[in-house]
Amino acid sequence: RAMELIAASRIVRAQARVEAARPYSEQITHVIANLTGGGSELKSPLLLPREVHRVAYVVIAGDRGLSGAYNTSVIRTAERALQAQVAQGRGYALVLVGRKAEAYFRFRDYKIDASFTGFTDEPHYENAKEVAGAIVGSFEAGEYDRVELAYTQFLSAGRQQVVLSTLMP
């Protein structure tokens, strides 16, 4: 019962943070889509399409369990997508956020390029910047030709949806 009460109080705080960040996230995504699709003369290597030889998967999961299918769903979705790329003869890279993702892929002997743990309960801008720096640097260096982001989108306390989207280019 005590664990249930603690979880309930945490989810209320987490819901408030998600709702506060959602308008910003949606608007910045909309602005970037308009810039890239509007025929502007941007020549950023982050936006230019390439022939795909190696796909990086950024898998965002939690550091702890007891969360139902939250971690399992996103990990399995990323693994299926990764296996589909390998079946097509492409290489892969794994950039993992959260202990659950790291433990899953390490136990199954997948090659892990980078792993970030210990902050999924209360992530800060600096944590996101660190993860993004690792991804962008490798993409610009040509180590990755495409970057896919796998995460769980919060819809409500009882409903989450796994999202697999192209981050770069």
PDB file of C-alpha atoms in Angstrom:
ATOM      1  CA  ARG A   1       0.000   0.000   0.000  1.00  0.00           C
ATOM      2  CA  ALA A   2       2.860   2.363   0.830  1.00  0.00           C
ATOM      3  CA  MET A   3       4.466   1.743  -2.568  1.00  0.00           C
ATOM      4  CA  GLU A   4       1.130   2.443  -4.233  1.00  0.00           C
ATOM      5  CA  LEU A   5       0.788   5.776  -2.445  1.00  0.00           C
ATOM      6  CA  ILE A   6       4.340   6.793  -3.338  1.00  0.00           C
ATOM      7  CA  ALA A   7       3.776   5.840  -6.979  1.00  0.00           C
ATOM      8  CA  ALA A   8       0.513   7.796  -7.079  1.00  0.00           C
ATOM      9  CA  SER A   9       2.159  10.946  -5.758  1.00  0.00           C
ATOM     10  CA  ARG A  10       5.019  10.608  -8.246  1.00  0.00           C
ATOM     11  CA  ILE A  11       2.707  10.152 -11.188  1.00  0.00           C
ATOM     12  CA  VAL A  12       0.785  13.304 -10.338  1.00  0.00           C
ATOM     13  CA  ARG A  13       4.036  15.295 -10.332  1.00  0.00           C
ATOM     14  CA  ALA A  14       5.211  13.614 -13.535  1.00  0.00           C
ATOM     15  CA  GLN A  15       1.893  14.352 -15.238  1.00  0.00           C
ATOM     16  CA  ALA A  16       2.196  18.015 -14.333  1.00  0.00           C
ATOM     17  CA  ARG A  17       5.715  18.170 -15.815  1.00  0.00           C
ATOM     18  CA  VAL A  18       4.590  16.437 -19.019  1.00  0.00           C
ATOM     19  CA  GLU A  19       1.637  18.766 -19.479  1.00  0.00           C
ATOM     20  CA  ALA A  20       3.808  21.822 -18.866  1.00  0.00           C
ATOM     21  CA  ALA A  21       6.404  20.740 -21.456  1.00  0.00           C
ATOM     22  CA  ARG A  22       4.006  19.492 -24.142  1.00  0.00           C
ATOM     23  CA  PRO A  23       3.128  22.873 -25.766  1.00  0.00           C
ATOM     24  CA  TYR A  24       6.809  23.803 -26.079  1.00  0.00           C
ATOM     25  CA  SER A  25       7.724  20.412 -27.509  1.00  0.00           C
ATOM     26  CA  GLU A  26       4.924  20.458 -30.070  1.00  0.00           C
ATOM     27  CA  GLN A  27       5.646  24.033 -31.156  1.00  0.00           C
ATOM     28  CA  ILE A  28       9.404  23.552 -31.554  1.00  0.00           C
ATOM     29  CA  THR A  29       8.767  20.400 -33.596  1.00  0.00           C
ATOM     30  CA  HIS A  30       6.329  22.334 -35.788  1.00  0.00           C
ATOM     31  CA  VAL A  31       8.824  25.185 -36.327  1.00  0.00           C
ATOM     32  CA  ILE A  32      11.637  22.809 -37.307  1.00  0.00           C
ATOM     33  CA  ALA A  33       9.351  20.918 -39.699  1.00  0.00           C
ATOM     34  CA  ASN A  34       8.356  24.195 -41.349  1.00  0.00           C
ATOM     35  CA  LEU A  35      11.978  25.286 -41.711  1.00  0.00           C
ATOM     36  CA  THR A  36      13.116  22.022 -43.279  1.00  0.00           C
ATOM     37  CA  GLY A  37      10.073  21.584 -45.505  1.00  0.00           C
ATOM     38  CA  GLY A  38       9.837  25.199 -46.625  1.00  0.00           C
ATOM     39  CA  GLY A  39      12.613  25.002 -49.158  1.00  0.00           C
ATOM     40  CA  SER A  40      14.928  27.204 -47.137  1.00  0.00           C
ATOM     41  CA  GLU A  41      18.592  27.239 -48.018  1.00  0.00           C
ATOM     42  CA  LEU A  42      19.677  25.426 -44.864  1.00  0.00           C
ATOM     43  CA  LYS A  43      22.666  23.229 -45.565  1.00  0.00           C
ATOM     44  CA  SER A  44      23.066  21.636 -42.161  1.00  0.00           C
ATOM     45  CA  PRO A  45      24.492  18.102 -42.232  1.00  0.00           C
ATOM     46  CA  LEU A  46      21.755  17.224 -39.743  1.00  0.00           C
ATOM     47  CA  LEU A  47      19.110  17.823 -42.416  1.00  0.00           C
ATOM     48  CA  LEU A  48      20.701  16.375 -45.551  1.00  0.00           C
ATOM     49  CA  PRO A  49      19.574  12.853 -46.520  1.00  0.00           C
ATOM     50  CA  ARG A  50      22.225  10.165 -46.972  1.00  0.00           C
ATOM     51  CA  GLU A  51      22.495   6.650 -48.234  1.00  0.00           C
ATOM     52  CA  VAL A  52      21.786   4.526 -45.173  1.00  0.00           C
ATOM     53  CA  HIS A  53      24.457   2.030 -44.129  1.00  0.00           C
ATOM     54  CA  ARG A  54      24.203   2.314 -40.357  1.00  0.00           C
ATOM     55  CA  VAL A  55      21.177   3.238 -38.259  1.00  0.00           C
ATOM     56  CA  ALA A  56      21.484   4.431 -34.672  1.00  0.00           C
ATOM     57  CA  TYR A  57      18.675   3.705 -32.243  1.00  0.00           C
ATOM     58  CA  VAL A  58      18.275   5.984 -29.254  1.00  0.00           C
ATOM     59  CA  VAL A  59      16.160   3.969 -26.813  1.00  0.00           C
ATOM     60  CA  ILE A  60      14.692   5.884 -23.887  1.00  0.00           C
ATOM     61  CA  ALA A  61      13.539   3.730 -20.967  1.00  0.00           C
ATOM     62  CA  GLY A  62      13.508   4.028 -17.191  1.00  0.00           C
ATOM     63  CA  ASP A  63      16.144   3.319 -14.593  1.00  0.00           C
ATOM     64  CA  ARG A  64      13.803   1.233 -12.464  1.00  0.00           C
ATOM     65  CA  GLY A  65      11.142  -1.398 -12.972  1.00  0.00           C
ATOM     66  CA  LEU A  66       7.676  -1.844 -11.477  1.00  0.00           C
ATOM     67  CA  SER A  67       6.235   0.128 -14.354  1.00  0.00           C
ATOM     68  CA  GLY A  68       4.254  -2.454 -16.255  1.00  0.00           C
ATOM     69  CA  ALA A  69       4.893  -2.434 -19.973  1.00  0.00           C
ATOM     70  CA  TYR A  70       6.489   1.041 -19.990  1.00  0.00           C
ATOM     71  CA  ASN A  71      10.047  -0.225 -20.458  1.00  0.00           C
ATOM     72  CA  THR A  72       9.279  -3.532 -22.144  1.00  0.00           C
ATOM     73  CA  SER A  73       7.223  -2.056 -24.975  1.00  0.00           C
ATOM     74  CA  VAL A  74       9.765   0.539 -26.028  1.00  0.00           C
ATOM     75  CA  ILE A  75      12.674  -1.903 -25.791  1.00  0.00           C
ATOM     76  CA  ARG A  76      10.935  -4.551 -27.884  1.00  0.00           C
ATOM     77  CA  THR A  77       9.830  -2.020 -30.504  1.00  0.00           C
ATOM     78  CA  ALA A  78      13.406  -0.786 -30.863  1.00  0.00           C
ATOM     79  CA  GLU A  79      14.749  -4.335 -31.012  1.00  0.00           C
ATOM     80  CA  ARG A  80      12.323  -5.310 -33.794  1.00  0.00           C
ATOM     81  CA  ALA A  81      13.248  -2.222 -35.819  1.00  0.00           C
ATOM     82  CA  LEU A  82      16.956  -2.917 -35.267  1.00  0.00           C
ATOM     83  CA  GLN A  83      16.579  -6.524 -36.394  1.00  0.00           C
ATOM     84  CA  ALA A  84      14.730  -5.380 -39.522  1.00  0.00           C
ATOM     85  CA  GLN A  85      17.670  -3.105 -40.414  1.00  0.00           C
ATOM     86  CA  VAL A  86      20.157  -5.926 -39.835  1.00  0.00           C
ATOM     87  CA  ALA A  87      18.051  -8.198 -42.070  1.00  0.00           C
ATOM     88  CA  GLN A  88      18.424  -5.573 -44.828  1.00  0.00           C
ATOM     89  CA  GLY A  89      22.212  -5.710 -44.440  1.00  0.00           C
ATOM     90  CA  ARG A  90      22.593  -2.449 -42.539  1.00  0.00           C
ATOM     91  CA  GLY A  91      24.654  -1.896 -39.446  1.00  0.00           C
ATOM     92  CA  TYR A  92      23.253  -0.579 -36.197  1.00  0.00           C
ATOM     93  CA  ALA A  93      24.271   1.450 -33.207  1.00  0.00           C
ATOM     94  CA  LEU A  94      22.576   1.591 -29.819  1.00  0.00           C
ATOM     95  CA  VAL A  95      22.486   4.697 -27.665  1.00  0.00           C
ATOM     96  CA  LEU A  96      20.610   3.761 -24.515  1.00  0.00           C
ATOM     97  CA  VAL A  97      18.995   5.956 -21.890  1.00  0.00           C
ATOM     98  CA  GLY A  98      17.976   4.170 -18.688  1.00  0.00           C
ATOM     99  CA  ARG A  99      19.240   1.133 -16.799  1.00  0.00           C
ATOM    100  CA  LYS A 100      16.416  -1.105 -18.041  1.00  0.00           C
ATOM    101  CA  ALA A 101      17.349  -0.607 -21.700  1.00  0.00           C
ATOM    102  CA  GLU A 102      21.033  -1.053 -20.943  1.00  0.00           C
ATOM    103  CA  ALA A 103      20.455  -4.274 -18.985  1.00  0.00           C
ATOM    104  CA  TYR A 104      18.193  -5.721 -21.698  1.00  0.00           C
ATOM    105  CA  PHE A 105      20.534  -5.116 -24.617  1.00  0.00           C
ATOM    106  CA  ARG A 106      23.707  -5.947 -22.678  1.00  0.00           C
ATOM    107  CA  PHE A 107      22.239  -9.288 -21.524  1.00  0.00           C
ATOM    108  CA  ARG A 108      21.470 -10.164 -25.165  1.00  0.00           C
ATOM    109  CA  ASP A 109      25.014  -9.237 -26.292  1.00  0.00           C
ATOM    110  CA  TYR A 110      24.087  -6.313 -28.531  1.00  0.00           C
ATOM    111  CA  LYS A 111      26.871  -3.841 -29.254  1.00  0.00           C
ATOM    112  CA  ILE A 112      26.166  -0.658 -27.273  1.00  0.00           C
ATOM    113  CA  ASP A 113      27.755   2.600 -28.473  1.00  0.00           C
ATOM    114  CA  ALA A 114      26.730   4.743 -25.493  1.00  0.00           C
ATOM    115  CA  SER A 115      24.663   4.413 -22.354  1.00  0.00           C
ATOM    116  CA  PHE A 116      23.260   7.108 -20.058  1.00  0.00           C
ATOM    117  CA  THR A 117      21.719   6.182 -16.722  1.00  0.00           C
ATOM    118  CA  GLY A 118      20.786   7.553 -13.342  1.00  0.00           C
ATOM    119  CA  PHE A 119      18.637  10.521 -14.290  1.00  0.00           C
ATOM    120  CA  THR A 120      15.366   9.205 -15.725  1.00  0.00           C
ATOM    121  CA  ASP A 121      13.415   9.967 -12.541  1.00  0.00           C
ATOM    122  CA  GLU A 122      14.229  13.659 -12.773  1.00  0.00           C
ATOM    123  CA  PRO A 123      15.867  14.479 -16.109  1.00  0.00           C
ATOM    124  CA  HIS A 124      17.369  17.920 -16.618  1.00  0.00           C
ATOM    125  CA  TYR A 125      18.423  19.899 -19.651  1.00  0.00           C
ATOM    126  CA  GLU A 126      22.077  18.988 -19.037  1.00  0.00           C
ATOM    127  CA  ASN A 127      21.195  15.282 -19.279  1.00  0.00           C
ATOM    128  CA  ALA A 128      19.438  15.772 -22.619  1.00  0.00           C
ATOM    129  CA  LYS A 129      22.329  17.899 -23.864  1.00  0.00           C
ATOM    130  CA  GLU A 130      24.813  15.159 -22.976  1.00  0.00           C
ATOM    131  CA  VAL A 131      22.812  12.501 -24.849  1.00  0.00           C
ATOM    132  CA  ALA A 132      22.249  14.800 -27.834  1.00  0.00           C
ATOM    133  CA  GLY A 133      25.940  15.692 -27.967  1.00  0.00           C
ATOM    134  CA  ALA A 134      26.920  12.056 -28.293  1.00  0.00           C
ATOM    135  CA  ILE A 135      24.368  11.457 -31.045  1.00  0.00           C
ATOM    136  CA  VAL A 136      24.978  14.623 -33.063  1.00  0.00           C
ATOM    137  CA  GLY A 137      28.759  14.240 -32.928  1.00  0.00           C
ATOM    138  CA  SER A 138      28.606  10.704 -34.285  1.00  0.00           C
ATOM    139  CA  PHE A 139      26.056  11.656 -36.945  1.00  0.00           C
ATOM    140  CA  GLU A 140      28.145  14.592 -38.170  1.00  0.00           C
ATOM    141  CA  ALA A 141      31.255  12.379 -38.212  1.00  0.00           C
ATOM    142  CA  GLY A 142      29.440   9.976 -40.526  1.00  0.00           C
ATOM    143  CA  GLU A 143      29.290   7.097 -38.043  1.00  0.00           C
ATOM    144  CA  TYR A 144      25.482   7.067 -38.301  1.00  0.00           C
ATOM    145  CA  ASP A 145      23.487   7.658 -41.472  1.00  0.00           C
ATOM    146  CA  ARG A 146      20.116   7.818 -39.745  1.00  0.00           C
ATOM    147  CA  VAL A 147      19.075   8.192 -36.119  1.00  0.00           C
ATOM    148  CA  GLU A 148      15.821   6.690 -34.847  1.00  0.00           C
ATOM    149  CA  LEU A 149      14.353   7.683 -31.494  1.00  0.00           C
ATOM    150  CA  ALA A 150      12.318   5.116 -29.518  1.00  0.00           C
ATOM    151  CA  TYR A 151      10.394   6.366 -26.511  1.00  0.00           C
ATOM    152  CA  THR A 152       7.094   6.057 -24.692  1.00  0.00           C
ATOM    153  CA  GLN A 153       4.703   8.947 -25.245  1.00  0.00           C
ATOM    154  CA  PHE A 154       2.593   9.715 -22.193  1.00  0.00           C
ATOM    155  CA  LEU A 155      -1.096  10.024 -23.059  1.00  0.00           C
ATOM    156  CA  SER A 156      -2.637   9.459 -19.630  1.00  0.00           C
ATOM    157  CA  ALA A 157      -1.890   7.587 -16.421  1.00  0.00           C
ATOM    158  CA  GLY A 158      -3.432   4.454 -17.887  1.00  0.00           C
ATOM    159  CA  ARG A 159      -2.286   4.833 -21.475  1.00  0.00           C
ATOM    160  CA  GLN A 160       1.125   5.275 -23.051  1.00  0.00           C
ATOM    161  CA  GLN A 161       2.120   4.811 -26.663  1.00  0.00           C
ATOM    162  CA  VAL A 162       5.467   3.683 -28.037  1.00  0.00           C
ATOM    163  CA  VAL A 163       6.837   6.039 -30.660  1.00  0.00           C
ATOM    164  CA  LEU A 164       9.619   5.237 -33.115  1.00  0.00           C
ATOM    165  CA  SER A 165      10.517   8.322 -35.125  1.00  0.00           C
ATOM    166  CA  THR A 166      13.389   9.487 -37.280  1.00  0.00           C
ATOM    167  CA  LEU A 167      15.438  12.109 -35.465  1.00  0.00           C
ATOM    168  CA  MET A 168      18.173  12.698 -38.052  1.00  0.00           C
ATOM    169  CA  PRO A 169      18.273  13.626 -40.850  1.00  0.00           C
TER     170      PRO A 169
END
